[in-house]
Amino acid sequence: QNSATQYTGTQLEGPKKARKLLEKVRLEAFGQQGAEIDYMIGLSWIMEGSYKEAIGYLSNALSHYHKLDQKQKTGYLIGLCYFHLGLFSKAELILDALRLNSEGDVKYWILRGDVQIALGKPDTALQCFGKANAIEPRNEEIAYKVAKVYEQQGSFEKALEFFDITLAMKSDYIKARVDKAEVLRGLRRFDQSMQAFEENLAIQPDHIESKMGIALCYKDQGNYDKSIILCHQILHENPNLPLVRMNLGLCLLEIGRFNESEEQYKTALNQLPHAQLFSNYLMGMHYNPEKTKKEIYEAHLKWESLHKLQPIAKPNLKNWAIGEKIKVGFISGGFRQHPVGWMITGPLESIDKRRFELHFYTTHPHRDALSKRLQDTSTSWTSVIGWTDDAIAERIRRDDIDILVELSGHAADNKLKVITKRPARVHVKWVGGLFNTSGLSDMDFLISDSVQTPEGADSWYTEKLVRLPHDYVSYSPPEYLPPIKGLPLEKNGYLTLGCFNNPVKINEVLLHHWANLLKQLPSARLLLKGKAYDSVDFVTRIKDKISSFGVDIKRVEIQGASEHKVLLDTYNRVDIALDPWPYSGGLSTIEALMMGVPVVTYPGYTFAGRHAATHLHHAGVPELIAKNWTDYKDKIVLLALDKQRLLNYRTSLRHKLLHSSVCDSKGFSKSLEKAFTEMLRQWQKKETDPFSPGFSPIDI
């Protein structure tokens, strides 16, 4: 036993050697000595990260221990094992059993606080960390954990306060420094964020996270050139950093360098088959005009084969009858001033709360006026930031959710791996990163309409399509919507074409057609606006390409990012909005119409390519949807030459849109209620009827 003891606490080889010796003497040991040996074997498994194996030995030791301190230390380790295994409720139970005997143990309260965070109880976690702090007031780890709770709850100023407290106790606590810098970046305090990252590098010159943080600050400010240079410098020093490649790929994608972006993504995926990395790659394919519909579809099917998790236990059969309450969960990072927030808030506020409970699981810490509206209409609101996929799935299962609606798709902050664990009875894809099929066999339905997914589209989706009788979204305009001013053509004496879509949607094919338009309309100007245009390199490439097509670049004005209200007001400078291709404009199309600007679209070949078509159709202006490129150009030219028609659109579009199904939140909520009810009816039939074919498409 003494020989074994000397190995515990050394390198990874140490616990293995110790365990080999301990197992030999374990056969002859009994009573107190046997319990000590089991305890040490359990400890050796913990040191290797093998928590499941450790629990058996530690539990055996606990059953033979009689002394209070032995029970405390062993029970604590069992709780720690359950925590690392994601079995948070079991961890809580054993910590509850220890509570009376562990009031003065700082490790106990820290672990208990960690468990409360994992169980979605941040207020209780803060109480636990408060008790830990009372025992050990100068413990920087406690202050750091408090900061993280506030950060995850969106209380950023409090988080910064506690990061500063942490760093006052331990100035070289790099993780706290990085997290503080990331909070500052999220608050768009870029100078302060970059300064914090630079301070980290002064302490640890080769710190990759800090270098990457500076690169992301450049990207967030639209300075893609500097971000790309810095990413290349990092990769030159260490090429085996897939997440750095992912960010480089994203920068390249956002300035239209599609093939270079794809090359970085593929290299990164070979190094690490990371789920979000693969999702970014899938989204990028939709912007590239060289990709085919079949190629994109098949790529989506590969995501699940690499990232599917083990399902949790099958949801209980529910004795549910039509008219009874249905629990609907929504998971996303978009419950804020974001395309998701603008398009779901109205109908969710109008849903019949006597028949539906609404449970929100947010993956993003930002809170604003839209967040408050959604929280006010919710039955429960849970921040799952920082949670493991297992923990989120367990929470959804514990909340007994009937229908889980995923609202991030393959975009940022998504939790698609949670869907593969099947935590709810029915899984649904709706807005948010909705540019194609999810590709997941565990996503049962996809909410759409007959324009967005016309007849014959079903075979391109792994989900069953739910076709609403109106637009598949419902728009809630912001309170700060600017007034519509006069027709720019009358004021300027020339026509202004504009596109305020994400600049990543601008490609060579599109620019060629736009250049031809400008040549057909020799006095017209083109106004482009978006964050990526803050990149000098990108703007130069756009101008050079337009110039190569024979257009005087003086006729093209390019603006960078601005706050949302300013962007909306800039539509007062545009006569006709040009929809991009093959990735169409969703929210940007609705915003242009709301500002009295007609949008002409030629639909692409994926879900992403048909956003504008469905919004124009349901807003009552289907005449703006082109059949091909020739029709696209003809519609724009004819409209450009008809000043009276432009004036009519200018004065009528906002009223038309506000009184259309696109903004009819109450009508939309009724359709959503019918869809949810039919989904659950189908699930119940599938579970109880052995002859049921399973889920089928729904037409409301």
XYZ file of C-alpha atoms in Angstrom:
700
model
C 0.000 0.000 0.000
C 2.817 2.431 0.850
C 4.497 1.604 -2.477
C 1.282 2.442 -4.302
C 0.762 5.708 -2.431
C 4.001 7.223 -3.733
C 2.686 7.064 -7.303
C -0.616 8.890 -6.757
C -0.339 12.537 -7.677
C 2.437 12.061 -10.255
C 2.116 12.035 -14.035
C -0.625 10.084 -15.835
C 1.581 6.986 -15.683
C 1.597 7.320 -11.883
C -2.104 6.606 -11.275
C -1.920 3.549 -13.553
C 1.080 2.137 -11.667
C -0.584 2.923 -8.350
C -3.788 1.223 -9.400
C -1.938 -1.918 -10.496
C -0.300 -2.218 -7.078
C -3.473 -1.298 -5.214
C -5.535 -3.912 -7.051
C -3.046 -6.594 -5.902
C -3.422 -5.765 -2.211
C -7.160 -5.001 -2.506
C -7.999 -8.697 -2.705
C -6.554 -9.255 0.776
C -7.738 -6.026 2.380
C -10.936 -5.560 4.355
C -12.652 -3.036 6.602
C -10.950 0.329 6.991
C -7.903 -0.703 4.981
C -10.099 -1.941 2.111
C -12.038 1.333 2.117
C -8.780 3.321 1.928
C -7.587 1.250 -1.023
C -10.916 1.714 -2.845
C -10.716 5.439 -2.153
C -7.222 5.626 -3.656
C -8.185 3.565 -6.709
C -11.165 5.862 -7.239
C -8.873 8.856 -6.909
C -6.511 7.394 -9.514
C -9.420 7.062 -11.983
C -10.404 10.694 -11.342
C -6.843 11.793 -12.100
C -7.223 10.133 -15.503
C -10.647 11.688 -16.096
C -12.395 8.280 -15.890
C -15.233 9.397 -13.637
C -17.600 6.509 -14.264
C -14.969 3.982 -13.145
C -14.137 6.129 -10.122
C -17.722 6.174 -8.791
C -17.850 2.411 -8.174
C -14.721 2.384 -6.031
C -15.584 5.594 -4.174
C -19.114 4.386 -3.427
C -17.696 1.156 -2.010
C -15.288 3.160 0.145
C -18.112 5.409 1.354
C -20.182 2.407 2.470
C -17.309 1.198 4.705
C -16.176 4.538 6.121
C -17.332 5.513 9.610
C -15.454 8.748 10.299
C -17.178 11.996 9.319
C -14.192 13.525 7.513
C -13.763 10.347 5.443
C -17.408 10.398 4.420
C -17.177 14.086 3.524
C -14.124 13.823 1.283
C -15.445 10.687 -0.447
C -18.962 12.052 -0.948
C -17.489 15.237 -2.374
C -15.477 13.254 -4.938
C -18.550 11.209 -5.942
C -20.444 14.478 -6.469
C -17.521 15.765 -8.533
C -17.648 12.624 -10.699
C -21.387 12.971 -11.310
C -20.833 16.633 -12.221
C -18.178 15.777 -14.813
C -20.420 13.046 -16.235
C -23.213 15.604 -16.735
C -25.434 13.867 -14.156
C -26.159 17.109 -12.349
C -29.269 16.003 -10.472
C -27.355 13.057 -8.983
C -24.504 15.403 -8.047
C -27.012 17.693 -6.330
C -28.522 14.782 -4.365
C -25.219 13.642 -2.914
C -24.158 17.212 -2.126
C -27.504 17.746 -0.361
C -26.773 14.686 1.762
C -23.384 16.163 2.723
C -24.623 19.677 3.412
C -24.961 19.625 7.206
C -21.457 18.238 7.572
C -19.766 20.432 4.958
C -20.895 23.982 5.798
C -17.301 25.125 6.354
C -15.774 23.439 3.295
C -15.025 25.922 0.496
C -14.587 23.144 -2.098
C -18.088 21.885 -1.284
C -19.722 25.269 -1.900
C -17.788 25.860 -5.119
C -18.844 22.480 -6.505
C -22.389 23.040 -5.334
C -22.415 26.391 -7.153
C -21.115 24.745 -10.336
C -23.902 22.152 -10.108
C -26.541 24.874 -9.673
C -25.286 26.635 -12.813
C -25.521 23.353 -14.706
C -29.077 22.883 -13.443
C -30.051 26.346 -14.662
C -30.254 27.969 -11.216
C -27.906 30.982 -11.428
C -29.357 32.768 -8.378
C -28.790 29.697 -6.203
C -25.291 29.368 -7.670
C -24.480 32.930 -6.607
C -25.656 32.109 -3.067
C -23.328 29.081 -3.013
C -20.374 31.119 -4.239
C -21.261 33.743 -1.624
C -20.953 31.102 1.116
C -17.647 29.956 -0.365
C -16.417 33.552 -0.363
C -17.401 33.968 3.298
C -15.111 31.034 4.125
C -12.260 32.127 1.845
C -12.598 35.852 0.955
C -9.343 36.041 -1.021
C -10.071 33.132 -3.376
C -9.778 34.399 -6.965
C -11.484 31.271 -8.342
C -14.699 32.144 -6.513
C -14.689 35.718 -7.849
C -14.068 34.362 -11.351
C -17.022 31.981 -11.123
C -19.296 34.801 -9.953
C -18.143 36.882 -12.936
C -19.002 34.011 -15.290
C -22.507 33.662 -13.832
C -23.175 37.370 -14.410
C -21.715 37.143 -17.928
C -23.938 34.186 -18.825
C -26.981 36.014 -17.524
C -26.225 39.107 -19.608
C -25.269 41.297 -16.616
C -22.103 42.450 -18.321
C -21.208 45.387 -16.088
C -21.416 43.146 -12.995
C -19.343 40.537 -14.829
C -16.646 43.135 -15.591
C -16.688 44.241 -11.955
C -16.001 40.693 -10.734
C -13.389 40.015 -13.414
C -11.575 43.079 -12.052
C -11.913 41.728 -8.495
C -10.468 38.413 -9.713
C -7.530 40.130 -11.376
C -6.885 42.310 -8.343
C -6.234 39.073 -6.438
C -4.322 37.324 -9.236
C -3.110 39.704 -11.929
C -1.739 36.931 -14.177
C -5.013 34.958 -14.237
C -5.014 34.697 -18.033
C -8.406 32.984 -18.375
C -10.095 35.794 -16.439
C -8.251 38.352 -18.561
C -9.398 36.662 -21.782
C -13.005 36.415 -20.623
C -13.005 40.066 -19.582
C -11.651 41.023 -22.994
C -14.348 38.907 -24.689
C -17.100 40.662 -22.704
C -15.678 44.024 -23.797
C -15.627 42.776 -27.402
C -19.258 41.696 -27.095
C -20.117 45.184 -25.829
C -18.297 46.574 -28.884
C -15.767 48.383 -26.717
C -13.089 47.338 -29.154
C -10.280 49.615 -27.962
C -10.640 48.354 -24.390
C -10.955 44.751 -25.553
C -7.841 44.921 -27.704
C -5.928 46.598 -24.903
C -6.914 43.748 -22.552
C -5.758 41.152 -25.098
C -2.480 43.053 -25.565
C -1.954 43.043 -21.779
C -2.405 39.257 -21.821
C 0.274 38.969 -24.491
C 2.627 41.064 -22.377
C 2.296 38.386 -19.692
C 2.226 35.396 -22.061
C 3.582 36.393 -25.516
C 2.520 33.193 -27.285
C -1.054 33.150 -25.970
C -3.109 32.062 -29.009
C -6.522 33.013 -27.583
C -5.422 36.599 -27.084
C -3.991 36.847 -30.597
C -7.229 35.393 -31.957
C -9.234 37.811 -29.805
C -7.472 40.759 -31.452
C -8.168 39.244 -34.885
C -11.857 38.936 -33.990
C -11.961 42.556 -32.809
C -10.676 43.593 -36.236
C -13.291 41.383 -37.917
C -16.153 42.725 -35.764
C -15.142 46.271 -36.737
C -15.186 45.295 -40.408
C -11.398 45.486 -40.700
C -11.131 42.120 -42.452
C -7.734 42.893 -43.957
C -5.992 43.150 -40.571
C -7.948 40.172 -39.203
C -6.885 37.968 -42.124
C -3.231 39.042 -41.840
C -3.184 38.235 -38.120
C -4.867 34.817 -38.648
C -2.235 33.969 -41.268
C 0.544 35.016 -38.862
C -0.868 32.759 -36.125
C -1.184 29.813 -38.531
C 2.323 30.384 -39.881
C 3.633 29.823 -36.351
C 1.282 26.898 -35.698
C -0.703 25.494 -38.652
C -2.560 22.947 -36.506
C -5.119 25.342 -35.047
C -8.485 24.444 -36.652
C -10.522 27.066 -34.786
C -8.172 29.796 -35.997
C -8.687 28.429 -39.518
C -12.447 28.552 -38.929
C -12.260 32.267 -38.128
C -9.980 32.865 -41.097
C -12.476 30.980 -43.275
C -15.295 33.135 -41.953
C -13.388 36.356 -42.709
C -12.642 35.175 -46.245
C -16.258 34.146 -46.734
C -17.616 37.501 -45.582
C -15.551 39.367 -48.170
C -16.564 37.025 -50.978
C -13.397 34.937 -51.305
C -15.463 31.742 -51.396
C -12.934 29.228 -52.694
C -10.198 30.370 -50.297
C -12.711 30.193 -47.454
C -13.739 26.664 -48.376
C -10.097 25.588 -48.516
C -9.553 26.837 -44.950
C -12.735 25.123 -43.721
C -11.793 21.801 -45.306
C -8.288 21.911 -43.825
C -9.746 22.757 -40.413
C -12.323 19.959 -40.633
C -9.562 17.461 -41.423
C -7.798 18.616 -38.277
C -10.928 18.673 -36.113
C -14.485 17.630 -37.159
C -15.961 20.422 -35.035
C -19.780 20.791 -35.268
C -19.909 24.601 -35.514
C -17.037 24.577 -37.979
C -18.988 22.168 -40.213
C -22.097 24.340 -39.835
C -20.134 27.424 -40.937
C -18.904 25.475 -43.955
C -22.491 24.510 -44.871
C -23.707 28.091 -44.599
C -20.820 29.291 -46.758
C -21.806 26.944 -49.580
C -25.080 28.852 -50.067
C -23.280 32.078 -50.972
C -21.121 30.476 -53.639
C -22.811 30.591 -57.070
C -20.645 27.662 -58.216
C -22.308 25.200 -55.824
C -25.183 23.057 -57.065
C -28.390 22.275 -55.198
C -27.480 18.564 -55.069
C -23.959 19.265 -53.810
C -25.305 21.455 -51.003
C -28.003 18.944 -50.002
C -25.564 16.040 -49.786
C -23.166 18.103 -47.663
C -25.976 18.751 -45.160
C -26.547 15.019 -44.729
C -22.917 14.534 -43.664
C -23.235 16.786 -40.596
C -25.347 14.297 -38.648
C -23.120 11.323 -39.486
C -20.238 13.125 -37.752
C -21.993 14.844 -34.854
C -25.047 12.836 -33.795
C -25.147 12.192 -30.030
C -26.673 9.290 -28.136
C -30.401 9.959 -27.522
C -31.526 10.335 -23.936
C -34.389 8.153 -22.676
C -37.487 8.228 -24.852
C -40.014 10.881 -23.717
C -42.936 9.463 -21.767
C -46.100 8.699 -23.685
C -48.471 11.553 -23.029
C -52.201 11.073 -22.660
C -52.951 14.241 -24.529
C -56.237 15.306 -26.085
C -56.901 18.185 -28.489
C -57.612 21.289 -26.466
C -55.241 20.428 -23.626
C -52.104 22.469 -22.942
C -49.073 21.931 -25.137
C -45.595 22.778 -23.872
C -43.548 24.403 -26.634
C -39.832 25.067 -26.141
C -37.745 27.487 -28.219
C -33.942 27.300 -28.324
C -31.810 29.996 -29.973
C -29.283 32.785 -29.607
C -31.645 35.172 -31.411
C -34.113 36.212 -28.700
C -33.158 39.885 -29.185
C -32.910 42.556 -31.904
C -31.918 39.988 -34.460
C -33.695 38.490 -37.511
C -35.116 35.758 -35.241
C -36.432 38.260 -32.700
C -38.016 40.509 -35.344
C -39.813 37.558 -36.950
C -41.150 35.525 -34.004
C -42.022 38.031 -31.265
C -45.407 39.194 -32.577
C -46.994 35.753 -33.096
C -45.584 34.321 -29.865
C -47.072 37.236 -27.929
C -50.444 36.436 -29.532
C -50.472 32.668 -28.927
C -53.308 31.454 -26.696
C -51.609 30.994 -23.306
C -54.614 28.992 -22.072
C -53.599 26.239 -24.491
C -49.847 26.728 -24.895
C -46.914 27.150 -22.545
C -43.842 28.843 -24.047
C -40.424 27.875 -22.654
C -37.302 29.681 -23.884
C -33.721 28.368 -23.774
C -31.343 31.164 -24.742
C -27.790 30.545 -25.948
C -26.793 34.229 -26.145
C -26.331 36.605 -23.188
C -27.463 39.842 -24.854
C -30.772 41.327 -23.632
C -32.769 44.189 -25.145
C -36.349 45.369 -25.640
C -37.264 42.386 -27.829
C -35.778 39.997 -25.257
C -38.009 41.558 -22.614
C -41.113 41.160 -24.779
C -40.341 37.487 -25.337
C -39.516 36.933 -21.670
C -42.788 38.608 -20.676
C -44.747 36.157 -22.838
C -42.839 33.100 -21.624
C -43.786 30.435 -19.095
C -40.082 29.960 -18.315
C -36.826 31.564 -19.470
C -33.573 29.644 -19.058
C -30.093 30.746 -20.036
C -28.158 27.667 -21.187
C -24.975 29.559 -22.048
C -21.960 27.443 -21.214
C -24.038 24.308 -20.656
C -23.058 21.013 -22.230
C -25.360 19.521 -24.850
C -26.186 16.742 -22.388
C -27.161 19.231 -19.689
C -29.419 21.213 -22.048
C -31.104 18.033 -23.272
C -31.679 16.864 -19.698
C -33.210 20.226 -18.755
C -35.585 20.148 -21.745
C -36.529 16.581 -20.883
C -37.102 17.541 -17.236
C -39.333 20.427 -18.347
C -41.407 17.791 -20.211
C -41.407 19.777 -23.458
C -43.820 18.489 -26.098
C -42.502 20.440 -29.096
C -38.980 21.875 -29.296
C -38.520 24.609 -31.917
C -34.931 25.184 -33.052
C -34.225 28.793 -34.096
C -30.513 28.926 -34.978
C -30.058 26.243 -37.623
C -26.444 26.004 -38.746
C -25.786 29.634 -37.729
C -23.903 30.826 -34.619
C -24.955 29.803 -31.095
C -26.798 26.741 -32.425
C -27.457 23.628 -30.367
C -28.209 21.155 -33.127
C -26.415 18.396 -31.213
C -29.091 18.767 -28.534
C -31.704 17.900 -31.170
C -29.890 14.635 -31.934
C -30.399 13.603 -28.288
C -34.209 13.782 -28.837
C -35.092 15.601 -25.596
C -38.665 16.485 -26.677
C -41.522 14.589 -28.287
C -41.433 16.607 -31.505
C -38.577 18.669 -32.997
C -39.227 21.571 -35.365
C -37.019 23.878 -37.472
C -38.272 27.409 -37.910
C -36.526 30.772 -38.634
C -32.911 31.406 -37.668
C -30.121 29.961 -39.795
C -32.899 28.539 -41.955
C -31.263 28.474 -45.370
C -31.860 24.811 -46.246
C -32.816 21.508 -44.714
C -31.092 20.949 -41.371
C -30.059 17.528 -42.679
C -31.003 15.978 -39.326
C -33.136 12.846 -39.182
C -34.144 13.962 -35.676
C -35.667 17.216 -36.964
C -39.265 16.159 -37.582
C -40.819 19.260 -39.185
C -39.754 22.464 -40.948
C -42.098 25.480 -40.942
C -42.421 27.044 -44.385
C -45.034 28.148 -46.936
C -46.006 27.272 -50.505
C -43.786 29.962 -52.094
C -40.703 29.331 -49.963
C -40.982 25.565 -50.606
C -43.152 25.110 -53.706
C -44.701 21.843 -54.795
C -42.023 19.265 -55.543
C -39.520 20.620 -52.993
C -40.219 17.984 -50.312
C -37.581 15.505 -51.470
C -34.843 18.069 -50.767
C -35.679 18.126 -47.028
C -35.049 15.561 -44.306
C -37.925 17.186 -42.379
C -41.642 17.013 -43.172
C -42.703 20.396 -44.506
C -45.340 22.457 -42.713
C -46.789 24.849 -45.285
C -48.552 27.810 -43.721
C -51.244 29.642 -45.738
C -49.194 32.851 -45.527
C -45.562 33.906 -45.085
C -43.503 31.543 -42.926
C -42.452 34.501 -40.715
C -44.280 37.370 -39.065
C -42.414 40.681 -38.912
C -42.575 43.109 -35.990
C -41.154 46.516 -37.038
C -38.961 48.408 -34.567
C -40.338 51.378 -32.634
C -37.655 53.601 -34.175
C -38.828 53.017 -37.771
C -37.857 56.208 -39.686
C -40.430 58.144 -41.738
C -40.451 57.647 -45.511
C -39.173 60.667 -47.438
C -39.741 61.631 -51.061
C -38.583 59.703 -54.106
C -34.782 60.084 -54.429
C -35.117 60.181 -58.237
C -37.071 63.449 -58.011
C -34.567 65.032 -55.659
C -31.369 63.811 -57.367
C -32.371 63.768 -61.008
C -30.967 60.241 -61.356
C -32.087 56.758 -60.279
C -30.443 55.023 -57.310
C -30.296 51.245 -57.182
C -29.345 49.802 -53.791
C -28.521 46.631 -51.908
C -28.103 46.592 -48.127
C -27.888 42.814 -47.803
C -24.981 41.138 -46.060
C -22.081 41.795 -48.475
C -21.135 38.104 -48.373
C -24.066 37.633 -50.772
C -22.336 39.732 -53.441
C -20.480 37.622 -56.010
C -18.996 37.947 -59.484
C -22.084 36.548 -61.264
C -24.305 39.097 -59.528
C -21.936 42.003 -60.155
C -21.861 41.141 -63.850
C -25.661 41.422 -64.078
C -25.700 44.618 -62.030
C -23.026 46.125 -64.272
C -25.184 45.353 -67.314
C -28.093 47.090 -65.591
C -26.011 50.192 -65.008
C -25.022 50.178 -68.666
C -28.709 49.950 -69.676
C -29.490 52.834 -67.299
C -26.576 55.205 -68.031
C -27.572 57.873 -65.485
C -28.308 55.434 -62.630
C -26.126 55.036 -59.533
C -25.547 51.998 -57.288
C -25.455 52.259 -53.476
C -24.085 49.299 -51.480
C -24.070 49.211 -47.684
C -22.892 46.634 -45.136
C -20.293 45.782 -42.485
C -17.863 43.975 -44.811
C -17.517 47.179 -46.851
C -15.390 48.532 -44.012
C -12.707 46.279 -45.509
C -10.506 48.276 -47.889
C -9.478 45.063 -49.652
C -13.083 43.999 -50.206
C -14.196 47.391 -51.489
C -11.217 47.494 -53.860
C -12.107 44.042 -55.199
C -15.769 45.048 -55.711
C -14.825 48.269 -57.486
C -12.201 46.554 -59.647
C -14.700 43.886 -60.684
C -17.430 46.404 -61.572
C -14.872 48.485 -63.452
C -13.746 45.410 -65.414
C -17.332 45.067 -66.635
C -17.120 48.518 -68.229
C -18.841 50.692 -65.583
C -17.399 53.979 -64.310
C -16.722 53.302 -60.634
C -17.721 56.897 -59.781
C -21.308 55.719 -60.260
C -20.938 53.296 -57.321
C -21.094 54.395 -53.667
C -20.092 51.895 -50.995
C -20.835 52.444 -47.277
C -19.772 50.446 -44.244
C -21.708 49.489 -41.125
C -23.981 51.774 -39.117
C -26.523 51.370 -36.351
C -29.824 49.814 -37.424
C -31.887 53.005 -37.378
C -29.358 54.745 -39.654
C -29.372 51.773 -42.024
C -33.177 51.926 -42.293
C -33.099 55.676 -42.900
C -30.547 55.174 -45.693
C -33.306 53.483 -47.720
C -34.588 57.049 -48.208
C -31.709 57.373 -50.694
C -32.762 54.307 -52.737
C -35.348 54.096 -55.542
C -35.144 50.331 -56.285
C -33.588 47.606 -54.122
C -31.706 44.802 -55.877
C -32.055 41.379 -54.295
C -28.851 39.305 -54.396
C -28.443 35.794 -55.857
C -28.182 32.861 -55.130
C -28.666 33.809 -51.436
C -31.715 36.058 -51.253
C -32.556 38.779 -48.740
C -34.909 37.898 -45.886
C -35.151 40.610 -43.245
C -33.479 43.097 -45.614
C -36.290 42.591 -48.177
C -38.966 43.268 -45.571
C -37.112 46.342 -44.300
C -36.789 47.773 -47.824
C -40.541 47.316 -48.402
C -41.256 48.901 -45.011
C -39.266 51.948 -46.181
C -41.283 52.191 -49.421
C -38.578 50.697 -51.663
C -39.603 48.011 -54.199
C -37.325 44.939 -54.265
C -36.768 42.954 -57.452
C -35.685 39.329 -56.996
C -34.666 36.368 -59.096
C -35.099 33.374 -56.735
C -32.161 31.038 -56.162
C -32.290 27.243 -56.017
C -32.294 26.653 -52.237
C -34.458 27.751 -49.315
C -31.961 30.606 -48.855
C -32.602 31.720 -52.408
C -36.369 32.154 -52.019
C -36.686 34.461 -48.990
C -37.448 37.600 -50.999
C -39.871 35.751 -53.281
C -42.053 34.611 -50.400
C -42.035 38.045 -48.703
C -42.894 39.853 -51.948
C -45.663 37.379 -52.765
C -47.299 37.619 -49.345
C -46.854 41.403 -49.201
C -49.002 41.599 -52.333
C -46.335 42.542 -54.895
C -45.610 39.258 -56.735
C -44.977 41.248 -59.928
C -41.486 41.989 -58.551
C -40.465 38.288 -58.698
C -38.490 37.482 -61.882
C -38.461 34.179 -63.758
C -34.857 34.404 -64.981
C -31.963 36.884 -65.355
C -33.454 38.505 -68.437
C -36.756 39.013 -66.640
C -34.864 40.350 -63.591
C -33.165 43.046 -65.664
C -36.282 43.841 -67.669
C -38.365 44.365 -64.512
C -35.776 46.739 -63.062
C -35.339 48.734 -66.277
C -39.093 49.099 -66.865
C -39.597 50.157 -63.246
C -36.703 52.635 -63.494
C -38.348 54.299 -66.486
C -41.755 54.590 -64.793
C -41.516 57.400 -62.232
C -45.237 57.284 -61.411
C -45.045 53.600 -60.555
C -42.032 54.261 -58.321
C -44.032 57.018 -56.575
C -46.957 54.651 -56.098
C -44.698 52.069 -54.457
C -43.108 54.788 -52.321
C -46.432 55.901 -50.899
C -48.176 52.522 -50.611
C -45.668 49.788 -49.746
C -45.456 50.399 -45.983
C -49.256 50.423 -45.612
C -49.554 47.370 -47.849
C -46.916 45.454 -45.881
C -48.334 46.363 -42.464
C -51.782 45.139 -43.540
C -50.501 41.960 -45.212
C -49.988 38.508 -43.731
C -46.277 39.347 -43.366
C -47.143 41.551 -40.366
C -50.342 39.802 -39.217
C -49.047 38.367 -35.965
C -52.480 37.350 -34.675
C -53.363 35.480 -37.861
C -49.919 33.882 -37.854
C -50.295 32.714 -34.255
C -53.573 30.954 -35.134
C -51.806 29.035 -37.917
C -48.935 28.212 -35.558
C -51.393 26.896 -32.959
C -52.986 24.628 -35.578
C -49.575 23.416 -36.749
C -48.359 22.643 -33.213
C -51.584 20.823 -32.406
C -51.348 18.686 -35.556
C -47.673 17.899 -34.869
C -48.461 16.562 -31.414
C -51.477 14.655 -32.747
C -49.244 12.963 -35.310
C -46.650 12.145 -32.635
C -49.259 10.526 -30.397
C -50.627 8.469 -33.290
C -47.108 7.389 -34.264
C -46.391 6.260 -30.700
C -49.661 4.411 -30.102
C -50.615 3.033 -33.528
C -48.339 0.235 -34.818
C -49.676 0.838 -38.336
C -48.953 4.585 -38.331
C -46.637 5.665 -41.200
C -45.033 8.249 -38.894
C -44.884 11.990 -39.449
C -46.359 13.432 -42.634
C -46.373 16.922 -44.234
C -48.841 19.467 -42.854
C -50.808 21.980 -44.905
C -52.569 24.568 -42.743
